[in-house]
Every structure is written in C-alpha cells, then in structure tokens.
Amino acid sequence: MVPALIDGDKLRSQSNRFMSFMRKEWQLDGNAIGVDFRTMWAQTLSARHRYSDMSEYLKLAQIMLMCPAGSVENERLFSCMNLVKSKTRNALRSKHLNACLRLATSA
C-alpha cells in the first residue's frame, strides 16, 4: 500500500492558518480573479521556513506545481510512443519502451 502524500487531518487542522495567510499575504478573500497562483505558491515555497505551521498546504502546493497545466506534453509523448512501439515492435517490455521513449524525446 502506498502511504498518503497529504495527511487529511493535518490539512483540516491547518485550514484556519491557511485562510489567514491567504487574506494577509495575498489579500485574497474569496475573490481570486487575476491572481497568478503559480507565482504565489512558488514565492510561498521559497520562504517555507516562515510557514512551517502550514506544512500540508505546502506539500499540496508542491504537488500542484509539478503537474503540467495542459496536455501538450502528454500528447507529444503518446505520439512518440506510437512511433516507437509500432506493429513490428509490439513486444517491447515497459523497461525497454521507457528507455526508447527517453531517447526519442531527449533529442
């Protein structure tokens, strides 16, 4: 079993601190129009020592910042996979397919 990345109980207990932080640091009170959340969280993470009491929200932000905003990379990878794993090379195991894809996409 894979351990949870975020502790739900801690996240709930840190919610008041998080809401206070959003109002104070970013002047957000329910209206997030025009806010660049990527920049906001990147700046917050760079000063994480100041926000140790929001550790679960910081973990959540790190996870969100790692996820691509669009599907372009995924579509590009699937197109590449279709070129690499053709009808004549359909017996490639995952290990070898990953290696071929890594080589094909690094060029």
C-alpha atoms as a printed R data frame, in Angstrom:
    type eleno elety resid chain resno       x      y       z
1   ATOM     1    CA   MET     A     1   0.000  0.000   0.000
2   ATOM     2    CA   VAL     A     2   1.257  3.469  -0.882
3   ATOM     3    CA   PRO     A     3   1.310  5.943   2.025
4   ATOM     4    CA   ALA     A     4  -0.742  9.109   1.630
5   ATOM     5    CA   LEU     A     5   1.191 12.151   0.459
6   ATOM     6    CA   ILE     A     6  -1.049 14.543   2.377
7   ATOM     7    CA   ASP     A     7  -2.354 13.993   5.899
8   ATOM     8    CA   GLY     A     8  -6.036 14.935   5.719
9   ATOM     9    CA   ASP     A     9  -6.358 15.528   9.476
10  ATOM    10    CA   LYS     A    10  -3.374 17.897   9.500
11  ATOM    11    CA   LEU     A    11  -4.708 19.656   6.405
12  ATOM    12    CA   ARG     A    12  -8.037 20.301   8.142
13  ATOM    13    CA   SER     A    13  -6.310 21.498  11.308
14  ATOM    14    CA   GLN     A    14  -4.162 23.922   9.301
15  ATOM    15    CA   SER     A    15  -7.079 25.412   7.363
16  ATOM    16    CA   ASN     A    16  -7.566 28.446   9.646
17  ATOM    17    CA   ARG     A    17  -3.882 29.347   9.383
18  ATOM    18    CA   PHE     A    18  -4.056 28.883   5.614
19  ATOM    19    CA   MET     A    19  -7.108 31.155   5.251
20  ATOM    20    CA   SER     A    20  -5.449 33.787   7.422
21  ATOM    21    CA   PHE     A    21  -2.321 33.535   5.282
22  ATOM    22    CA   MET     A    22  -4.318 33.978   2.054
23  ATOM    23    CA   ARG     A    23  -6.057 37.075   3.389
24  ATOM    24    CA   LYS     A    24  -2.957 38.664   4.904
25  ATOM    25    CA   GLU     A    25  -0.181 37.811   2.437
26  ATOM    26    CA   TRP     A    26  -2.143 37.800  -0.818
27  ATOM    27    CA   GLN     A    27  -5.209 39.935   0.001
28  ATOM    28    CA   LEU     A    28  -7.494 37.101  -1.111
29  ATOM    29    CA   ASP     A    29 -10.909 36.952   0.470
30  ATOM    30    CA   GLY     A    30 -12.891 34.649  -1.794
31  ATOM    31    CA   ASN     A    31 -12.070 36.589  -4.980
32  ATOM    32    CA   ALA     A    32  -9.150 35.076  -6.882
33  ATOM    33    CA   ILE     A    33  -9.621 36.874 -10.198
34  ATOM    34    CA   GLY     A    34  -6.319 37.983 -11.681
35  ATOM    35    CA   VAL     A    35  -4.141 36.051  -9.230
36  ATOM    36    CA   ASP     A    36  -1.186 34.125 -10.633
37  ATOM    37    CA   PHE     A    37  -1.318 31.111  -8.325
38  ATOM    38    CA   ARG     A    38   1.861 29.571  -9.736
39  ATOM    39    CA   THR     A    39   3.855 32.666  -8.749
40  ATOM    40    CA   MET     A    40   2.073 32.936  -5.421
41  ATOM    41    CA   TRP     A    41   2.891 29.361  -4.402
42  ATOM    42    CA   ALA     A    42   6.437 29.488  -5.780
43  ATOM    43    CA   GLN     A    43   7.137 32.552  -3.630
44  ATOM    44    CA   THR     A    44   5.488 30.946  -0.613
45  ATOM    45    CA   LEU     A    45   7.514 27.753  -1.048
46  ATOM    46    CA   SER     A    46  10.747 29.734  -1.321
47  ATOM    47    CA   ALA     A    47  10.046 31.148   2.172
48  ATOM    48    CA   ARG     A    48   8.743 27.870   3.591
49  ATOM    49    CA   HIS     A    49  10.586 28.346   6.901
50  ATOM    50    CA   ARG     A    50   8.084 31.125   7.701
51  ATOM    51    CA   TYR     A    51   5.122 28.840   7.092
52  ATOM    52    CA   SER     A    52   6.047 25.602   8.863
53  ATOM    53    CA   ASP     A    53   2.608 25.591  10.510
54  ATOM    54    CA   MET     A    54   1.090 25.086   7.032
55  ATOM    55    CA   SER     A    55   3.229 22.066   6.107
56  ATOM    56    CA   GLU     A    56   0.413 20.083   4.481
57  ATOM    57    CA   TYR     A    57  -0.652 23.026   2.324
58  ATOM    58    CA   LEU     A    58   2.967 23.473   1.238
59  ATOM    59    CA   LYS     A    59   3.141 19.786   0.266
60  ATOM    60    CA   LEU     A    60  -0.089 20.201  -1.680
61  ATOM    61    CA   ALA     A    61   1.340 23.249  -3.461
62  ATOM    62    CA   GLN     A    62   4.470 21.317  -4.434
63  ATOM    63    CA   ILE     A    63   2.350 18.552  -5.929
64  ATOM    64    CA   MET     A    64   0.218 21.034  -7.864
65  ATOM    65    CA   LEU     A    65   3.239 22.938  -9.180
66  ATOM    66    CA   MET     A    66   4.725 19.699 -10.542
67  ATOM    67    CA   CYS     A    67   1.626 18.822 -12.556
68  ATOM    68    CA   PRO     A    68   1.550 20.204 -16.099
69  ATOM    69    CA   ALA     A    69  -1.159 22.771 -16.725
70  ATOM    70    CA   GLY     A    70  -2.038 21.359 -20.141
71  ATOM    71    CA   SER     A    71  -1.968 18.114 -22.033
72  ATOM    72    CA   VAL     A    72   0.535 19.068 -24.744
73  ATOM    73    CA   GLU     A    73   3.419 17.115 -23.174
74  ATOM    74    CA   ASN     A    74   1.246 14.044 -22.732
75  ATOM    75    CA   GLU     A    75   0.011 14.200 -26.325
76  ATOM    76    CA   ARG     A    76   3.571 14.617 -27.591
77  ATOM    77    CA   LEU     A    77   4.696 11.604 -25.573
78  ATOM    78    CA   PHE     A    78   1.837  9.436 -26.864
79  ATOM    79    CA   SER     A    79   2.651 10.422 -30.448
80  ATOM    80    CA   CYS     A    80   6.269  9.493 -29.849
81  ATOM    81    CA   MET     A    81   5.216  6.199 -28.268
82  ATOM    82    CA   ASN     A    82   3.126  5.359 -31.348
83  ATOM    83    CA   LEU     A    83   6.218  5.910 -33.495
84  ATOM    84    CA   VAL     A    84   8.474  3.830 -31.230
85  ATOM    85    CA   LYS     A    85   6.067  0.971 -30.493
86  ATOM    86    CA   SER     A    86   4.896  0.024 -33.968
87  ATOM    87    CA   LYS     A    87   3.235 -3.172 -35.173
88  ATOM    88    CA   THR     A    88   6.660 -4.682 -35.818
89  ATOM    89    CA   ARG     A    89   7.938 -3.718 -32.341
90  ATOM    90    CA   ASN     A    90   4.861 -4.549 -30.301
91  ATOM    91    CA   ALA     A    91   6.690 -6.928 -27.947
92  ATOM    92    CA   LEU     A    92   8.681 -4.196 -26.193
93  ATOM    93    CA   ARG     A    93   8.577 -4.543 -22.427
94  ATOM    94    CA   SER     A    94   7.929 -1.456 -20.279
95  ATOM    95    CA   LYS     A    95  11.588 -1.119 -19.324
96  ATOM    96    CA   HIS     A    96  12.746 -1.052 -22.942
97  ATOM    97    CA   LEU     A    97   9.844  1.118 -24.096
98  ATOM    98    CA   ASN     A    98  10.672  3.687 -21.400
99  ATOM    99    CA   ALA     A    99  14.322  3.699 -22.479
100 ATOM   100    CA   CYS     A   100  13.372  4.158 -26.158
101 ATOM   101    CA   LEU     A   101  10.935  6.956 -25.307
102 ATOM   102    CA   ARG     A   102  13.510  8.700 -23.154
103 ATOM   103    CA   LEU     A   103  15.983  8.605 -26.034
104 ATOM   104    CA   ALA     A   104  13.395  9.736 -28.575
105 ATOM   105    CA   THR     A   105  12.136 12.677 -26.501
106 ATOM   106    CA   SER     A   106  15.559 13.915 -25.357
107 ATOM   107    CA   ALA     A   107  16.623 14.885 -28.868
